Amino acid sequence: MSELKQQITLEMKAAMRAKDKPRLSTIRMMMAELKRIEIDERIELDDARVLAVLDKMSKQRRDSISQFEEAARMDLADAERQELEVIKTFLPQPLTDEEIAALVASAATESGASSMQDMGKIMAILKPQVQGRADMGQVSKLVKAALSS
């Protein structure tokens, strides 16, 4: 079992003991998604894959929050925010804009990219480095800006 998955299990037990129902509910949802993937794909998830799943879940929550706010459903947006905060506790520290820009620059030189056709090469190098630590949409914009200049 991956370390991150073990940490999530321990946090679930702690939430049970503390009778923290909102946190427990979110952690159970996370565990259910991880278990679903393990059963569907017949694999044992490693930390990188668990991190990718949690990153996807946090992106889904951010999208839901913006949609609920547009529809003036603040009660649902607040519920999503609470879930997002719990998920964030298991994600690594987010990268700053300067750190992302530095990673983009080093990936561009490492891949020898010179045009927009090379964007995939840069993104392939960057994805494992920024997974769960930065919004891939933002990273993509920075890569496009670096390649167009």
PDB file of C-alpha atoms in Angstrom:
ATOM      1  CA  MET A   1       0.000   0.000   0.000  1.00  0.00           C
ATOM      2  CA  SER A   2       1.320   3.436  -0.898  1.00  0.00           C
ATOM      3  CA  GLU A   3       2.354   5.828   1.859  1.00  0.00           C
ATOM      4  CA  LEU A   4      -0.202   8.409   0.791  1.00  0.00           C
ATOM      5  CA  LYS A   5      -3.001   5.852   0.841  1.00  0.00           C
ATOM      6  CA  GLN A   6      -1.899   4.726   4.321  1.00  0.00           C
ATOM      7  CA  GLN A   7      -1.948   8.353   5.468  1.00  0.00           C
ATOM      8  CA  ILE A   8      -5.493   8.758   4.123  1.00  0.00           C
ATOM      9  CA  THR A   9      -6.570   5.597   5.975  1.00  0.00           C
ATOM     10  CA  LEU A  10      -5.057   6.871   9.232  1.00  0.00           C
ATOM     11  CA  GLU A  11      -6.787  10.239   8.774  1.00  0.00           C
ATOM     12  CA  MET A  12     -10.066   8.431   8.191  1.00  0.00           C
ATOM     13  CA  LYS A  13      -9.670   6.587  11.492  1.00  0.00           C
ATOM     14  CA  ALA A  14      -8.802   9.853  13.263  1.00  0.00           C
ATOM     15  CA  ALA A  15     -11.893  11.536  11.797  1.00  0.00           C
ATOM     16  CA  MET A  16     -14.013   8.608  13.002  1.00  0.00           C
ATOM     17  CA  ARG A  17     -12.648   8.946  16.529  1.00  0.00           C
ATOM     18  CA  ALA A  18     -13.162  12.723  16.480  1.00  0.00           C
ATOM     19  CA  LYS A  19     -16.686  12.296  15.078  1.00  0.00           C
ATOM     20  CA  ASP A  20     -15.828  14.844  12.381  1.00  0.00           C
ATOM     21  CA  LYS A  21     -18.583  13.867   9.928  1.00  0.00           C
ATOM     22  CA  PRO A  22     -17.818  16.308   7.070  1.00  0.00           C
ATOM     23  CA  ARG A  23     -14.123  15.350   7.016  1.00  0.00           C
ATOM     24  CA  LEU A  24     -14.936  11.649   7.383  1.00  0.00           C
ATOM     25  CA  SER A  25     -17.417  11.827   4.513  1.00  0.00           C
ATOM     26  CA  THR A  26     -14.855  13.416   2.195  1.00  0.00           C
ATOM     27  CA  ILE A  27     -12.110  10.970   3.150  1.00  0.00           C
ATOM     28  CA  ARG A  28     -14.460   8.030   2.582  1.00  0.00           C
ATOM     29  CA  MET A  29     -15.300   9.448  -0.845  1.00  0.00           C
ATOM     30  CA  MET A  30     -11.570   9.653  -1.622  1.00  0.00           C
ATOM     31  CA  MET A  31     -10.996   6.070  -0.456  1.00  0.00           C
ATOM     32  CA  ALA A  32     -13.956   4.847  -2.515  1.00  0.00           C
ATOM     33  CA  GLU A  33     -12.517   6.435  -5.654  1.00  0.00           C
ATOM     34  CA  LEU A  34      -9.084   4.921  -5.009  1.00  0.00           C
ATOM     35  CA  LYS A  35     -10.622   1.499  -4.374  1.00  0.00           C
ATOM     36  CA  ARG A  36     -12.760   1.780  -7.522  1.00  0.00           C
ATOM     37  CA  ILE A  37      -9.678   2.420  -9.634  1.00  0.00           C
ATOM     38  CA  GLU A  38      -7.789  -0.454  -8.017  1.00  0.00           C
ATOM     39  CA  ILE A  39     -10.651  -2.859  -8.681  1.00  0.00           C
ATOM     40  CA  ASP A  40     -11.391  -1.636 -12.216  1.00  0.00           C
ATOM     41  CA  GLU A  41      -7.764  -1.747 -13.311  1.00  0.00           C
ATOM     42  CA  ARG A  42      -6.728  -4.686 -11.082  1.00  0.00           C
ATOM     43  CA  ILE A  43      -3.688  -2.810  -9.781  1.00  0.00           C
ATOM     44  CA  GLU A  44      -2.269  -1.532  -6.508  1.00  0.00           C
ATOM     45  CA  LEU A  45      -2.027   2.266  -6.670  1.00  0.00           C
ATOM     46  CA  ASP A  46       1.339   3.872  -6.044  1.00  0.00           C
ATOM     47  CA  ASP A  47       1.827   7.346  -4.564  1.00  0.00           C
ATOM     48  CA  ALA A  48       2.074   9.016  -7.981  1.00  0.00           C
ATOM     49  CA  ARG A  49      -1.252   7.566  -9.109  1.00  0.00           C
ATOM     50  CA  VAL A  50      -2.961   8.391  -5.778  1.00  0.00           C
ATOM     51  CA  LEU A  51      -1.679  11.936  -6.157  1.00  0.00           C
ATOM     52  CA  ALA A  52      -3.055  12.108  -9.710  1.00  0.00           C
ATOM     53  CA  VAL A  53      -6.482  10.916  -8.498  1.00  0.00           C
ATOM     54  CA  LEU A  54      -6.540  13.477  -5.676  1.00  0.00           C
ATOM     55  CA  ASP A  55      -5.444  16.205  -8.088  1.00  0.00           C
ATOM     56  CA  LYS A  56      -8.309  15.285 -10.422  1.00  0.00           C
ATOM     57  CA  MET A  57     -10.767  15.327  -7.511  1.00  0.00           C
ATOM     58  CA  SER A  58      -9.602  18.785  -6.448  1.00  0.00           C
ATOM     59  CA  LYS A  59      -9.958  20.075 -10.015  1.00  0.00           C
ATOM     60  CA  GLN A  60     -13.509  18.684 -10.124  1.00  0.00           C
ATOM     61  CA  ARG A  61     -14.296  20.509  -6.875  1.00  0.00           C
ATOM     62  CA  ARG A  62     -12.911  23.815  -8.213  1.00  0.00           C
ATOM     63  CA  ASP A  63     -15.004  23.457 -11.373  1.00  0.00           C
ATOM     64  CA  SER A  64     -18.113  22.652  -9.333  1.00  0.00           C
ATOM     65  CA  ILE A  65     -17.551  25.644  -7.070  1.00  0.00           C
ATOM     66  CA  SER A  66     -17.408  28.038 -10.026  1.00  0.00           C
ATOM     67  CA  GLN A  67     -20.542  26.506 -11.572  1.00  0.00           C
ATOM     68  CA  PHE A  68     -22.477  26.647  -8.298  1.00  0.00           C
ATOM     69  CA  GLU A  69     -21.435  30.266  -7.762  1.00  0.00           C
ATOM     70  CA  GLU A  70     -22.622  31.182 -11.263  1.00  0.00           C
ATOM     71  CA  ALA A  71     -25.967  29.537 -10.455  1.00  0.00           C
ATOM     72  CA  ALA A  72     -26.128  31.415  -7.107  1.00  0.00           C
ATOM     73  CA  ARG A  73     -26.126  28.137  -5.136  1.00  0.00           C
ATOM     74  CA  MET A  74     -23.796  29.190  -2.333  1.00  0.00           C
ATOM     75  CA  ASP A  75     -24.873  26.286  -0.087  1.00  0.00           C
ATOM     76  CA  LEU A  76     -23.589  23.762  -2.629  1.00  0.00           C
ATOM     77  CA  ALA A  77     -20.482  25.841  -3.349  1.00  0.00           C
ATOM     78  CA  ASP A  78     -19.663  25.904   0.379  1.00  0.00           C
ATOM     79  CA  ALA A  79     -20.032  22.116   0.601  1.00  0.00           C
ATOM     80  CA  GLU A  80     -17.635  21.715  -2.333  1.00  0.00           C
ATOM     81  CA  ARG A  81     -15.174  24.148  -0.691  1.00  0.00           C
ATOM     82  CA  GLN A  82     -15.166  22.031   2.468  1.00  0.00           C
ATOM     83  CA  GLU A  83     -14.436  18.910   0.430  1.00  0.00           C
ATOM     84  CA  LEU A  84     -11.696  20.731  -1.465  1.00  0.00           C
ATOM     85  CA  GLU A  85     -10.021  21.806   1.784  1.00  0.00           C
ATOM     86  CA  VAL A  86      -9.938  18.200   3.020  1.00  0.00           C
ATOM     87  CA  ILE A  87      -8.511  16.956  -0.302  1.00  0.00           C
ATOM     88  CA  LYS A  88      -5.859  19.712  -0.251  1.00  0.00           C
ATOM     89  CA  THR A  89      -4.509  18.422   3.065  1.00  0.00           C
ATOM     90  CA  PHE A  90      -3.264  15.314   1.239  1.00  0.00           C
ATOM     91  CA  LEU A  91      -1.732  17.172  -1.717  1.00  0.00           C
ATOM     92  CA  PRO A  92       1.847  18.507  -1.598  1.00  0.00           C
ATOM     93  CA  GLN A  93       2.584  22.199  -1.074  1.00  0.00           C
ATOM     94  CA  PRO A  94       1.553  24.181  -4.194  1.00  0.00           C
ATOM     95  CA  LEU A  95       4.270  25.686  -6.369  1.00  0.00           C
ATOM     96  CA  THR A  96       4.645  29.452  -6.642  1.00  0.00           C
ATOM     97  CA  ASP A  97       4.429  31.192 -10.024  1.00  0.00           C
ATOM     98  CA  GLU A  98       8.196  31.739  -9.999  1.00  0.00           C
ATOM     99  CA  GLU A  99       8.872  28.053  -9.321  1.00  0.00           C
ATOM    100  CA  ILE A 100       6.554  27.030 -12.146  1.00  0.00           C
ATOM    101  CA  ALA A 101       8.234  29.480 -14.531  1.00  0.00           C
ATOM    102  CA  ALA A 102      11.656  28.090 -13.573  1.00  0.00           C
ATOM    103  CA  LEU A 103      10.477  24.510 -14.169  1.00  0.00           C
ATOM    104  CA  VAL A 104       9.034  25.493 -17.570  1.00  0.00           C
ATOM    105  CA  ALA A 105      12.323  27.155 -18.568  1.00  0.00           C
ATOM    106  CA  SER A 106      14.427  24.160 -17.513  1.00  0.00           C
ATOM    107  CA  ALA A 107      12.069  21.710 -19.258  1.00  0.00           C
ATOM    108  CA  ALA A 108      12.227  23.788 -22.440  1.00  0.00           C
ATOM    109  CA  THR A 109      16.033  23.693 -22.489  1.00  0.00           C
ATOM    110  CA  GLU A 110      16.113  19.999 -21.487  1.00  0.00           C
ATOM    111  CA  SER A 111      13.791  19.005 -24.337  1.00  0.00           C
ATOM    112  CA  GLY A 112      15.408  21.331 -26.869  1.00  0.00           C
ATOM    113  CA  ALA A 113      11.973  22.718 -27.736  1.00  0.00           C
ATOM    114  CA  SER A 114      11.889  25.510 -30.267  1.00  0.00           C
ATOM    115  CA  SER A 115       8.315  25.684 -31.573  1.00  0.00           C
ATOM    116  CA  MET A 116       4.710  25.002 -30.578  1.00  0.00           C
ATOM    117  CA  GLN A 117       5.015  21.493 -32.050  1.00  0.00           C
ATOM    118  CA  ASP A 118       7.370  20.680 -29.163  1.00  0.00           C
ATOM    119  CA  MET A 119       4.821  21.568 -26.474  1.00  0.00           C
ATOM    120  CA  GLY A 120       4.022  17.896 -25.834  1.00  0.00           C
ATOM    121  CA  LYS A 121       7.678  17.154 -25.066  1.00  0.00           C
ATOM    122  CA  ILE A 122       7.793  19.925 -22.476  1.00  0.00           C
ATOM    123  CA  MET A 123       4.479  18.928 -20.908  1.00  0.00           C
ATOM    124  CA  ALA A 124       5.660  15.296 -20.653  1.00  0.00           C
ATOM    125  CA  ILE A 125       8.690  16.458 -18.667  1.00  0.00           C
ATOM    126  CA  LEU A 126       6.683  18.866 -16.498  1.00  0.00           C
ATOM    127  CA  LYS A 127       3.664  16.719 -15.616  1.00  0.00           C
ATOM    128  CA  PRO A 128       5.382  14.433 -13.072  1.00  0.00           C
ATOM    129  CA  GLN A 129       7.123  17.445 -11.495  1.00  0.00           C
ATOM    130  CA  VAL A 130       3.997  19.566 -10.997  1.00  0.00           C
ATOM    131  CA  GLN A 131       1.306  16.880 -10.517  1.00  0.00           C
ATOM    132  CA  GLY A 132      -0.845  17.917  -7.583  1.00  0.00           C
ATOM    133  CA  ARG A 133       1.235  21.027  -6.997  1.00  0.00           C
ATOM    134  CA  ALA A 134       0.027  23.292  -9.804  1.00  0.00           C
ATOM    135  CA  ASP A 135      -2.934  23.750 -12.121  1.00  0.00           C
ATOM    136  CA  MET A 136      -2.002  22.102 -15.414  1.00  0.00           C
ATOM    137  CA  GLY A 137      -3.987  24.768 -17.292  1.00  0.00           C
ATOM    138  CA  GLN A 138      -1.746  27.451 -15.825  1.00  0.00           C
ATOM    139  CA  VAL A 139       1.360  25.413 -16.636  1.00  0.00           C
ATOM    140  CA  SER A 140       0.138  24.957 -20.207  1.00  0.00           C
ATOM    141  CA  LYS A 141      -0.343  28.717 -20.618  1.00  0.00           C
ATOM    142  CA  LEU A 142       3.206  29.358 -19.368  1.00  0.00           C
ATOM    143  CA  VAL A 143       4.605  26.772 -21.779  1.00  0.00           C
ATOM    144  CA  LYS A 144       2.723  28.348 -24.688  1.00  0.00           C
ATOM    145  CA  ALA A 145       4.018  31.787 -23.692  1.00  0.00           C
ATOM    146  CA  ALA A 146       7.586  30.484 -23.451  1.00  0.00           C
ATOM    147  CA  LEU A 147       7.384  28.794 -26.862  1.00  0.00           C
ATOM    148  CA  SER A 148       5.813  31.777 -28.614  1.00  0.00           C
ATOM    149  CA  SER A 149       8.520  34.195 -27.463  1.00  0.00           C
TER     150      SER A 149
END
